[in-house]
Coordinates of C-alpha atoms in Angstrom, one line a residue:
X1 CA -65.5 -23.6 -51.9
X2 CA -67.9 -25.6 -54.1
X3 CA -67.6 -25.8 -57.9
X4 CA -64.0 -24.5 -57.8
X5 CA -61.0 -26.4 -59.1
X6 CA -57.4 -25.1 -58.6
X7 CA -54.8 -26.7 -60.8
X8 CA -51.1 -26.4 -60.4
X9 CA -48.5 -26.2 -63.1
X10 CA -45.0 -27.5 -62.7
X11 CA -43.4 -24.1 -62.2
X12 CA -44.3 -23.4 -58.6
X13 CA -46.1 -26.2 -56.8
X14 CA -45.3 -25.0 -53.3
X15 CA -47.1 -21.7 -53.9
X16 CA -50.2 -23.6 -55.1
X17 CA -50.1 -25.7 -51.9
X18 CA -50.1 -22.6 -49.8
X19 CA -53.0 -21.1 -51.7
X20 CA -55.1 -24.2 -51.4
X21 CA -54.3 -24.5 -47.7
X22 CA -55.6 -21.0 -47.1
X23 CA -58.7 -21.7 -49.1
X24 CA -59.3 -25.0 -47.4
X25 CA -59.3 -27.2 -50.5
X26 CA -57.0 -29.6 -52.2
X27 CA -55.3 -29.0 -55.6
X28 CA -57.1 -30.7 -58.4
X29 CA -55.6 -33.8 -59.9
X30 CA -53.6 -33.2 -63.1
X31 CA -50.9 -35.3 -64.7
X32 CA -48.1 -33.4 -66.4
X33 CA -45.4 -35.3 -68.3
X34 CA -43.0 -34.9 -71.2
X35 CA -42.4 -37.2 -74.1
X36 CA -38.9 -38.3 -75.0
X37 CA -38.6 -35.5 -77.6
X38 CA -39.6 -32.8 -75.1
X39 CA -43.3 -32.4 -75.9
X40 CA -45.6 -31.6 -73.0
X41 CA -48.5 -33.8 -72.2
X42 CA -51.4 -32.8 -69.9
X43 CA -54.2 -35.0 -68.6
X44 CA -56.9 -33.6 -66.3
X45 CA -57.7 -36.2 -63.7
X46 CA -61.1 -34.9 -62.4
X47 CA -64.4 -33.6 -63.8
X48 CA -64.4 -29.9 -64.5
X49 CA -67.8 -29.6 -66.3
X50 CA -69.5 -26.3 -65.3
X51 CA -66.7 -25.6 -62.8
X52 CA -64.7 -22.4 -62.2
X53 CA -61.1 -23.4 -63.0
X54 CA -58.0 -21.6 -61.7
X55 CA -54.7 -22.6 -63.2
X56 CA -51.7 -21.3 -61.2
X57 CA -48.6 -21.1 -63.3
X58 CA -45.8 -18.6 -62.7
X59 CA -42.6 -18.0 -64.7
X60 CA -39.6 -20.2 -64.0
X61 CA -36.1 -20.8 -65.2
X62 CA -37.6 -22.9 -68.0
X63 CA -39.9 -20.1 -69.1
X64 CA -40.9 -21.5 -72.5
X65 CA -41.9 -24.9 -71.1
X66 CA -44.0 -23.1 -68.4
X67 CA -45.8 -21.0 -71.0
X68 CA -46.5 -24.0 -73.3
X69 CA -47.7 -26.1 -70.4
X70 CA -50.1 -23.4 -69.3
X71 CA -51.6 -23.1 -72.9
X72 CA -52.1 -26.8 -73.1
X73 CA -53.8 -26.9 -69.7
X74 CA -56.1 -24.1 -70.7
X75 CA -57.0 -25.9 -73.9
X76 CA -57.6 -29.2 -71.9
X77 CA -60.0 -27.4 -69.5
X78 CA -61.8 -25.7 -72.3
X79 CA -62.4 -29.0 -73.9
X80 CA -63.6 -30.4 -70.6
X81 CA -66.5 -27.9 -70.6
X82 CA -65.2 -25.7 -67.7
X83 CA -67.5 -22.8 -67.0
X84 CA -64.7 -20.3 -66.6
X85 CA -60.9 -20.5 -66.8
X86 CA -58.7 -18.1 -64.9
X87 CA -54.9 -18.0 -65.3
X88 CA -53.2 -17.1 -62.1
X89 CA -49.7 -15.9 -63.1
X90 CA -47.9 -14.3 -60.2
X91 CA -45.0 -13.4 -62.5
X92 CA -46.1 -12.7 -66.1
X93 CA -43.6 -14.2 -68.6
X94 CA -42.1 -11.9 -71.2
X95 CA -43.4 -8.8 -69.3
X96 CA -40.1 -6.9 -70.1
X97 CA -40.8 -7.2 -73.8
X98 CA -43.9 -4.9 -73.7
X99 CA -42.6 -2.5 -76.4
X100 CA -40.5 -2.3 -79.4
X101 CA -36.8 -1.7 -78.8
X102 CA -35.8 -1.6 -82.5
X103 CA -37.4 -1.3 -85.9
X104 CA -37.7 -5.0 -86.3
X105 CA -38.4 -5.9 -82.7
X106 CA -41.3 -7.9 -81.4
X107 CA -43.8 -6.9 -78.7
X108 CA -43.7 -10.4 -77.2
X109 CA -45.9 -9.6 -74.2
X110 CA -48.8 -8.6 -76.5
X111 CA -48.3 -11.8 -78.5
X112 CA -48.5 -13.9 -75.4
X113 CA -51.7 -12.1 -74.3
X114 CA -53.2 -12.9 -77.7
X115 CA -52.2 -16.5 -77.5
X116 CA -53.7 -16.9 -74.0
X117 CA -57.0 -15.4 -75.3
X118 CA -57.1 -17.7 -78.3
X119 CA -56.4 -20.7 -76.0
X120 CA -59.6 -20.0 -74.1
X121 CA -58.8 -17.8 -71.1
X122 CA -61.5 -15.8 -69.4
X123 CA -59.6 -14.0 -66.7
X124 CA -56.1 -13.2 -65.7
X125 CA -54.7 -12.6 -62.2
X126 CA -51.1 -11.4 -61.9
X127 CA -48.9 -9.4 -59.6
X128 CA -47.0 -6.2 -60.4
X129 CA -46.7 -6.2 -64.1
X130 CA -43.5 -4.7 -65.4
X131 CA -45.5 -2.2 -67.3
X132 CA -49.1 -1.5 -66.1
X133 CA -50.3 -0.6 -69.6
X134 CA -49.8 -4.2 -70.6
X135 CA -53.3 -4.8 -69.3
X136 CA -54.6 -3.3 -72.5
X137 CA -53.0 -6.2 -74.5
X138 CA -55.8 -8.5 -73.2
X139 CA -59.3 -8.7 -74.5
X140 CA -60.3 -10.2 -71.2
X141 CA -60.3 -8.8 -67.6
X142 CA -57.0 -8.5 -65.9
X143 CA -56.4 -8.1 -62.1
X144 CA -53.0 -6.6 -61.7
X145 CA -52.4 -7.1 -57.9
X146 CA -49.8 -5.1 -56.0
X147 CA -47.3 -6.4 -53.5
X148 CA -46.8 -2.9 -52.2
X149 CA -49.0 -3.2 -49.1
X150 CA -47.2 -6.4 -48.1
X151 CA -43.8 -4.7 -48.6
X152 CA -44.9 -1.6 -46.7
X153 CA -46.0 -3.8 -43.8
X154 CA -42.6 -5.6 -43.7
X155 CA -40.8 -2.3 -43.7
X156 CA -42.8 -1.0 -40.7
X157 CA -42.2 -4.2 -38.8
X158 CA -38.6 -5.0 -39.6
X159 CA -36.7 -1.8 -40.5
X160 CA -35.4 0.0 -37.4
X161 CA -36.0 3.7 -37.6
X162 CA -38.1 3.3 -40.7
X163 CA -39.7 6.7 -40.3
X164 CA -36.4 8.2 -41.2
X165 CA -35.8 5.9 -44.2
X166 CA -35.5 7.0 -47.8
X167 CA -37.0 5.1 -50.7
X168 CA -34.6 5.2 -53.6
X169 CA -35.1 4.2 -57.3
X170 CA -32.1 2.6 -58.9
X171 CA -33.0 4.1 -62.3
X172 CA -35.3 6.8 -63.7
X173 CA -37.8 4.3 -65.0
X174 CA -38.8 3.2 -61.5
X175 CA -39.7 6.6 -60.0
X176 CA -43.4 6.0 -60.1
X177 CA -43.1 2.8 -58.1
X178 CA -40.8 4.5 -55.6
X179 CA -43.0 7.6 -55.1
X180 CA -46.0 5.4 -54.6
X181 CA -44.4 3.5 -51.7
X182 CA -42.9 6.7 -50.3
X183 CA -46.3 8.3 -50.2
X184 CA -47.8 5.3 -48.6
X185 CA -45.2 5.3 -45.8
X186 CA -44.9 9.1 -45.7
X187 CA -41.2 8.9 -46.4
X188 CA -38.7 10.9 -48.5
X189 CA -37.5 9.4 -51.8
X190 CA -34.4 9.6 -54.0
X191 CA -33.3 8.7 -57.4
X192 CA -30.1 7.1 -58.7
X193 CA -29.3 7.6 -62.4
X194 CA -26.4 6.2 -64.4
X195 CA -24.9 7.8 -67.5
X196 CA -22.1 6.3 -69.6
X197 CA -19.0 8.4 -70.1
X198 CA -18.6 8.2 -73.9
X199 CA -15.1 8.0 -75.4
X200 CA -13.9 10.8 -77.6
X201 CA -14.6 10.6 -81.3
X202 CA -11.8 9.5 -83.6
X203 CA -9.0 10.4 -81.3
X204 CA -10.3 13.6 -79.9
X205 CA -9.5 13.4 -76.2
X206 CA -11.1 16.5 -74.8
X207 CA -13.7 17.8 -77.3
X208 CA -17.0 16.6 -78.7
X209 CA -19.4 17.9 -81.2
X210 CA -21.6 19.7 -78.8
X211 CA -18.8 21.5 -76.9
X212 CA -17.1 22.5 -80.2
X213 CA -20.0 23.8 -82.2
X214 CA -21.8 25.2 -79.2
X215 CA -19.0 27.9 -79.0
X216 CA -19.5 29.1 -82.6
X217 CA -21.9 32.1 -82.7
X218 CA -24.7 32.3 -85.1
X219 CA -23.4 33.4 -88.4
X220 CA -19.8 33.0 -87.2
X221 CA -17.1 30.8 -88.6
X222 CA -14.6 28.3 -87.5
X223 CA -11.9 31.0 -87.6
X224 CA -13.9 33.1 -85.1
X225 CA -14.1 30.0 -82.8
X226 CA -10.4 29.6 -83.1
X227 CA -9.8 33.2 -82.1
X228 CA -11.9 32.6 -79.0
X229 CA -9.8 29.5 -78.2
X230 CA -6.6 31.6 -78.4
X231 CA -7.9 34.6 -76.5
X232 CA -5.2 34.1 -73.9
X233 CA -2.7 35.4 -76.5
X234 CA -4.7 38.6 -77.3
X235 CA -7.4 40.1 -75.1
X236 CA -9.0 41.8 -78.1
X237 CA -10.2 38.4 -79.3
X238 CA -12.7 38.2 -76.5
X239 CA -14.9 41.0 -77.9
X240 CA -18.6 40.4 -78.7
X241 CA -18.9 36.9 -77.4
X242 CA -22.0 34.9 -77.8
X243 CA -24.6 35.8 -75.1
X244 CA -25.8 32.2 -74.8
X245 CA -22.3 31.0 -73.8
X246 CA -22.3 32.6 -70.4
X247 CA -19.4 30.5 -69.2
X248 CA -17.1 32.2 -71.7
X249 CA -18.2 35.8 -70.7
X250 CA -15.2 38.0 -69.7
X251 CA -15.0 38.6 -66.0
X252 CA -14.3 42.1 -64.8
X253 CA -11.3 42.7 -62.6
X254 CA -10.6 45.9 -60.7
X255 CA -6.9 46.8 -60.5
X256 CA -5.2 49.0 -58.0
X257 CA -6.0 52.1 -60.0
X258 CA -9.7 51.4 -59.9
X259 CA -10.2 50.9 -63.6
X260 CA -11.9 47.8 -64.7
X261 CA -9.9 45.4 -66.8
X262 CA -11.2 42.4 -68.8
X263 CA -9.7 39.1 -67.8
X264 CA -10.6 36.6 -70.5
X265 CA -11.8 33.2 -69.6
X266 CA -10.1 30.8 -71.9
X267 CA -11.7 27.6 -73.0
X268 CA -10.1 24.7 -71.2
X269 CA -10.2 22.4 -74.2
X270 CA -9.6 24.7 -77.2
X271 CA -6.6 26.3 -75.5
X272 CA -4.8 22.9 -75.5
X273 CA -4.6 22.7 -79.3
X274 CA -1.2 22.0 -80.7
X275 CA 0.4 25.0 -82.4
X276 CA 1.0 23.0 -85.5
X277 CA -2.6 21.8 -86.0
X278 CA -3.6 22.0 -89.6
X279 CA -6.9 23.8 -88.5
X280 CA -4.9 26.6 -87.0
X281 CA -2.6 26.9 -89.9
X282 CA -5.5 27.1 -92.4
X283 CA -7.9 29.4 -90.5
X284 CA -5.8 31.5 -88.2
X285 CA -6.5 35.2 -88.4
X286 CA -4.0 37.8 -87.2
X287 CA -5.2 39.7 -84.2
X288 CA -3.8 43.0 -85.6
X289 CA -6.3 42.8 -88.5
X290 CA -9.3 42.9 -86.2
X291 CA -11.1 46.3 -86.1
X292 CA -11.4 47.7 -82.6
X293 CA -14.9 47.6 -81.1
X294 CA -16.2 48.5 -77.7
X295 CA -15.9 45.7 -75.2
X296 CA -19.0 44.9 -73.1
X297 CA -18.1 44.5 -69.5
X298 CA -20.6 42.9 -67.1
X299 CA -20.5 44.4 -63.6
X300 CA -19.8 42.2 -60.7
X301 CA -22.8 41.2 -58.7
X302 CA -22.2 42.4 -55.2
X303 CA -24.1 41.8 -52.0
X304 CA -25.5 44.9 -50.4
X305 CA -25.5 44.8 -46.6
X306 CA -28.7 45.2 -44.8
X307 CA -29.4 47.8 -42.1
X308 CA -28.0 45.4 -39.4
X309 CA -24.8 45.0 -41.4
X310 CA -25.5 41.4 -42.6
X311 CA -25.0 40.4 -46.2
X312 CA -27.6 38.4 -48.0
X313 CA -26.3 35.2 -49.7
X314 CA -28.2 32.9 -52.0
X315 CA -27.8 29.3 -51.1
X316 CA -29.5 26.4 -52.8
X317 CA -30.1 23.7 -50.2
X318 CA -31.2 21.3 -53.0
X319 CA -27.7 21.3 -54.5
X320 CA -26.3 19.6 -51.4
X321 CA -28.6 16.6 -52.1
X322 CA -27.0 15.8 -55.4
X323 CA -24.0 13.4 -55.2
X324 CA -22.0 12.0 -58.1
X325 CA -19.5 9.3 -58.4
X326 CA -17.4 7.3 -60.9
X327 CA -18.5 3.8 -61.8
X328 CA -16.2 1.2 -63.4
X329 CA -17.2 -2.4 -63.9
X330 CA -20.3 -1.7 -61.8
X331 CA -18.4 -0.5 -58.7
X332 CA -17.8 2.9 -57.2
X333 CA -14.1 4.0 -57.5
X334 CA -12.1 7.0 -56.2
X335 CA -11.7 10.1 -58.2
X336 CA -8.0 9.4 -58.9
X337 CA -8.7 6.0 -60.3
X338 CA -7.4 5.7 -63.9
X339 CA -10.1 5.9 -66.5
X340 CA -10.5 3.0 -68.9
X341 CA -11.5 5.4 -71.6
X342 CA -8.3 7.3 -71.4
X343 CA -6.3 4.1 -71.3
X344 CA -8.0 2.9 -74.4
X345 CA -7.5 6.2 -76.2
X346 CA -3.8 6.6 -75.2
X347 CA -2.7 4.8 -78.3
X348 CA -4.8 6.9 -80.6
X349 CA -3.6 10.2 -79.2
X350 CA -0.2 9.7 -80.7
X351 CA -1.8 9.6 -84.2
X352 CA -3.3 13.0 -84.1
X353 CA -2.5 14.6 -87.5
X354 CA -0.1 17.5 -87.7
X355 CA 1.2 17.7 -84.1
X356 CA 4.3 16.5 -82.3
X357 CA 2.7 13.1 -81.6
X358 CA 2.2 12.1 -85.2
X359 CA 3.2 12.9 -88.8
X360 CA 1.8 15.8 -90.7
X361 CA -0.9 14.8 -93.2
X362 CA 0.1 14.4 -96.8
X363 CA -0.5 17.2 -99.3
X364 CA -3.1 15.3 -101.3
X365 CA -5.5 15.2 -98.3
X366 CA -7.5 18.2 -97.1
X367 CA -6.4 19.2 -93.5
X368 CA -9.9 20.3 -92.7
X369 CA -11.2 16.8 -93.2
X370 CA -8.6 15.5 -90.8
X371 CA -9.2 18.0 -88.0
X372 CA -11.2 17.0 -85.0
X373 CA -13.8 19.7 -85.4
X374 CA -14.7 18.5 -88.9
X375 CA -14.7 14.9 -87.6
X376 CA -16.9 15.5 -84.6
X377 CA -19.3 17.8 -86.4
X378 CA -19.9 15.1 -89.0
X379 CA -20.5 12.4 -86.4
X380 CA -23.9 10.6 -86.7
X381 CA -25.6 8.7 -83.9
X382 CA -25.5 5.0 -84.0
X383 CA -29.0 4.4 -82.5
X384 CA -31.2 2.3 -84.8
X385 CA -34.2 4.6 -84.2
X386 CA -32.3 7.7 -85.1
X387 CA -32.1 9.1 -81.5
X388 CA -29.1 10.8 -79.9
X389 CA -26.8 9.4 -77.4
X390 CA -28.7 11.0 -74.6
X391 CA -31.7 8.8 -75.2
X392 CA -32.4 6.6 -72.2
X393 CA -31.0 3.1 -72.6
X394 CA -33.0 0.0 -71.7
X395 CA -32.3 -1.8 -68.4
X396 CA -30.7 -4.7 -70.3
X397 CA -28.3 -2.4 -72.1
X398 CA -27.5 -0.7 -68.8
X399 CA -26.7 -4.0 -67.1
X400 CA -24.4 -5.0 -70.0
X401 CA -22.6 -1.7 -70.0
X402 CA -21.9 -1.9 -66.2
X403 CA -20.0 -5.2 -66.7
X404 CA -17.9 -3.8 -69.6
X405 CA -14.4 -3.1 -68.2
X406 CA -13.7 -0.6 -71.0
X407 CA -16.5 1.7 -70.1
X408 CA -16.8 4.3 -67.3
X409 CA -20.1 5.5 -66.0
X410 CA -21.1 8.6 -64.0
X411 CA -23.7 7.7 -61.3
X412 CA -25.7 10.4 -59.7
X413 CA -27.7 10.3 -56.4
X414 CA -30.4 12.8 -55.9
X415 CA -31.6 12.9 -52.3
X416 CA -30.2 13.1 -48.8
X417 CA -29.5 9.6 -47.4
X418 CA -26.8 10.5 -44.8
X419 CA -27.1 8.3 -41.7
X420 CA -30.4 7.0 -42.8
X421 CA -31.7 3.5 -43.8
X422 CA -32.3 3.3 -47.6
X423 CA -34.9 1.1 -49.3
X424 CA -34.0 0.5 -53.0
X425 CA -37.2 -0.8 -54.7
X426 CA -38.0 -2.2 -58.1
X427 CA -40.4 -4.7 -59.5
X428 CA -37.8 -7.5 -60.1
X429 CA -34.3 -8.5 -59.4
X430 CA -32.7 -10.3 -62.4
X431 CA -29.2 -8.9 -62.9
X432 CA -27.2 -7.6 -59.9
X433 CA -25.2 -4.8 -61.6
X434 CA -27.6 -1.9 -61.1
X435 CA -28.5 -3.0 -57.6
X436 CA -24.9 -3.2 -56.4
X437 CA -24.0 0.1 -58.1
X438 CA -27.0 1.8 -56.4
X439 CA -26.2 0.3 -53.0
X440 CA -22.5 1.3 -53.2
X441 CA -23.5 4.8 -54.2
X442 CA -25.9 5.5 -51.3
X443 CA -23.4 4.0 -48.8
X444 CA -20.0 5.2 -50.1
X445 CA -21.2 8.6 -51.5
X446 CA -24.4 9.3 -49.7
X447 CA -23.4 8.0 -46.3
X448 CA -26.4 5.6 -45.7
X449 CA -26.2 3.4 -42.7
X450 CA -28.2 0.4 -44.1
X451 CA -29.5 -0.7 -47.4
X452 CA -32.5 -2.9 -48.1
X453 CA -33.0 -4.2 -51.7
X454 CA -36.6 -5.0 -52.2
X455 CA -38.5 -6.3 -55.2
X456 CA -41.6 -8.2 -56.0
X457 CA -40.1 -10.9 -58.3
X458 CA -36.8 -12.5 -57.4
X459 CA -35.6 -13.9 -60.8
X460 CA -31.9 -13.9 -59.8
X461 CA -30.5 -14.7 -63.2
X462 CA -27.0 -16.1 -63.6
X463 CA -25.1 -15.4 -60.3
X464 CA -27.1 -12.3 -59.3
X465 CA -28.0 -13.5 -55.8
X466 CA -24.4 -14.6 -55.1
X467 CA -23.0 -11.2 -56.3
X468 CA -25.5 -9.3 -54.1
X469 CA -24.6 -11.5 -51.2
X470 CA -20.9 -10.6 -51.6
X471 CA -21.7 -6.9 -51.7
X472 CA -20.9 -5.4 -48.3
X473 CA -23.1 -2.4 -48.9
X474 CA -26.3 -4.5 -49.1
X475 CA -27.8 -5.6 -45.8
X476 CA -31.0 -7.3 -46.8
X477 CA -32.5 -8.7 -50.0
X478 CA -36.3 -8.9 -49.8
X479 CA -38.5 -10.6 -52.5
X480 CA -41.8 -12.4 -52.6
X481 CA -42.3 -16.0 -53.6
X482 CA -44.0 -15.1 -56.9
X483 CA -41.1 -16.6 -58.8
X484 CA -39.7 -20.0 -57.7
X485 CA -36.2 -19.9 -56.1
X486 CA -34.2 -23.1 -55.8
X487 CA -33.8 -24.4 -52.3
X488 CA -30.0 -24.5 -52.7
X489 CA -29.9 -20.7 -53.3
X490 CA -32.2 -20.1 -50.4
X491 CA -30.0 -22.1 -48.0
X492 CA -26.8 -20.4 -49.2
X493 CA -28.2 -16.8 -48.9
X494 CA -28.0 -15.3 -45.5
X495 CA -29.3 -11.9 -46.6
X496 CA -32.4 -13.2 -48.4
X497 CA -35.9 -12.6 -47.0
X498 CA -38.9 -14.2 -48.8
X499 CA -42.4 -12.8 -48.3
X500 CA -45.3 -15.0 -48.9
X501 CA -48.0 -13.7 -51.3
X502 CA -50.2 -16.8 -51.0
X503 CA -52.7 -14.8 -48.9
X504 CA -52.9 -12.1 -51.6
X505 CA -53.6 -14.7 -54.4
X506 CA -56.0 -16.8 -52.3
X507 CA -58.0 -13.8 -51.4
X508 CA -58.2 -12.7 -55.0
X509 CA -59.4 -16.2 -56.0
X510 CA -62.0 -16.2 -53.2
X511 CA -63.3 -12.8 -54.1
X512 CA -63.5 -13.6 -57.8
X513 CA -65.4 -16.8 -57.0
X514 CA -68.1 -15.1 -54.9
X515 CA -68.3 -11.9 -57.0
X516 CA -66.8 -9.6 -54.4
X517 CA -64.7 -6.5 -55.0
X518 CA -60.9 -6.9 -54.9
X519 CA -60.3 -3.1 -54.3
X520 CA -59.6 -3.9 -50.6
X521 CA -56.5 -5.8 -51.7
X522 CA -54.8 -2.6 -52.9
X523 CA -55.3 -0.7 -49.6
X524 CA -52.6 -0.3 -46.9
X525 CA -53.6 -1.3 -43.4
X526 CA -51.8 -0.3 -40.2
X527 CA -50.7 -3.2 -37.9

């Protein structure tokens, strides 16, 4: 390739050597060094006048040094009168910061795109951006290559019984990536979602704002809700219940005489109120004072036999494909495992006002303000953007929550993975918490026989690789060499498989040099 120079940054020199070997050229000479105070110095050792320059610099463990080194190399090539400068960034730094996460947060990925443009970049080649819309941050062309064809080929060649495999997303944010791979391989897919079990508010052990206020009818009062909670004492209290609360609808019961009787369904939480609660003392209404009114009884839905005597039954097969489990410190536990939330709240239960566990409130304080209904109804969310607790947390917050020993999570698997190989896919592996949790869920709850954790970028922050190696539910960890992994980690990892993307990048460089289309690089080919 004439009039082409490929320079290597200090982040991933082995990948650059593989790219140049496939292109049949040598890496251009460039001297990179640091001064004693940490400043980066770049010196181009060959003529680049009127040349097409490609600078290969991926992310690394020293991400800020890699970014600054790339900017200085771009500036040096621009000053050397290069015809075009293309940044080949297999892993784009700061790609996870592509949107604001708080009022005063920064969109760092957009800032880096602007800095690259100011430095003199003409083109960017990258692989599997964390968020595809990031391409709009650049004022220059961006080729966002995909490692999906490479991963799909590896699955077809190395996963036994891959036609029965299930592609699973470890969070709701990666469903688009999972469905794309599942469609390419004609496989089923599943989703694993994690939701934090939130502690009760201010000592309330079994009631929250939504469950309390949701049982109060429109135009009703707290006293009416209290009567519903004590409906086991007087059946008359179950009259005219809210239509929207179908779970609290009286169930008809036919006695031996054939007359229907109403069997009230008591609320499991409201019925556990202590008899000396200040709320009950201040709002209780005697059942004798209630005026009688006709009771609405819903007839029991019966199955009518067909002509052949069989009875039609409605069964939802999809409900069998939903599996839930308890997650404590990032691991699946049994249903009888003690909850850390209840353990943390055990000391505060004894301080509930006005019951046998604590002293009655003083007369100078309003009992209503001390009741749990008033406390929970006045609760305000703590989210900085004003959202509720049900708002989806970021991946970083989820990883931190999984490691917290005082939190319990509910993990849900949607999809049938029993006795099937499972491929858990995402764009990168940084922390191990969500990967281990998803793997344990599909094996211990779903019954999968093998688990493959596959990602494009293997960042392996902290001890992520070691923790995934210790997980018995993970059989293989598959990543590409877009991000440099230390030789020590590679030698110590027996489950790690590294796919080479030098062919993908070298072909993209060749096609850009000769003005050919790169659309062929996104296609899947059968072996």
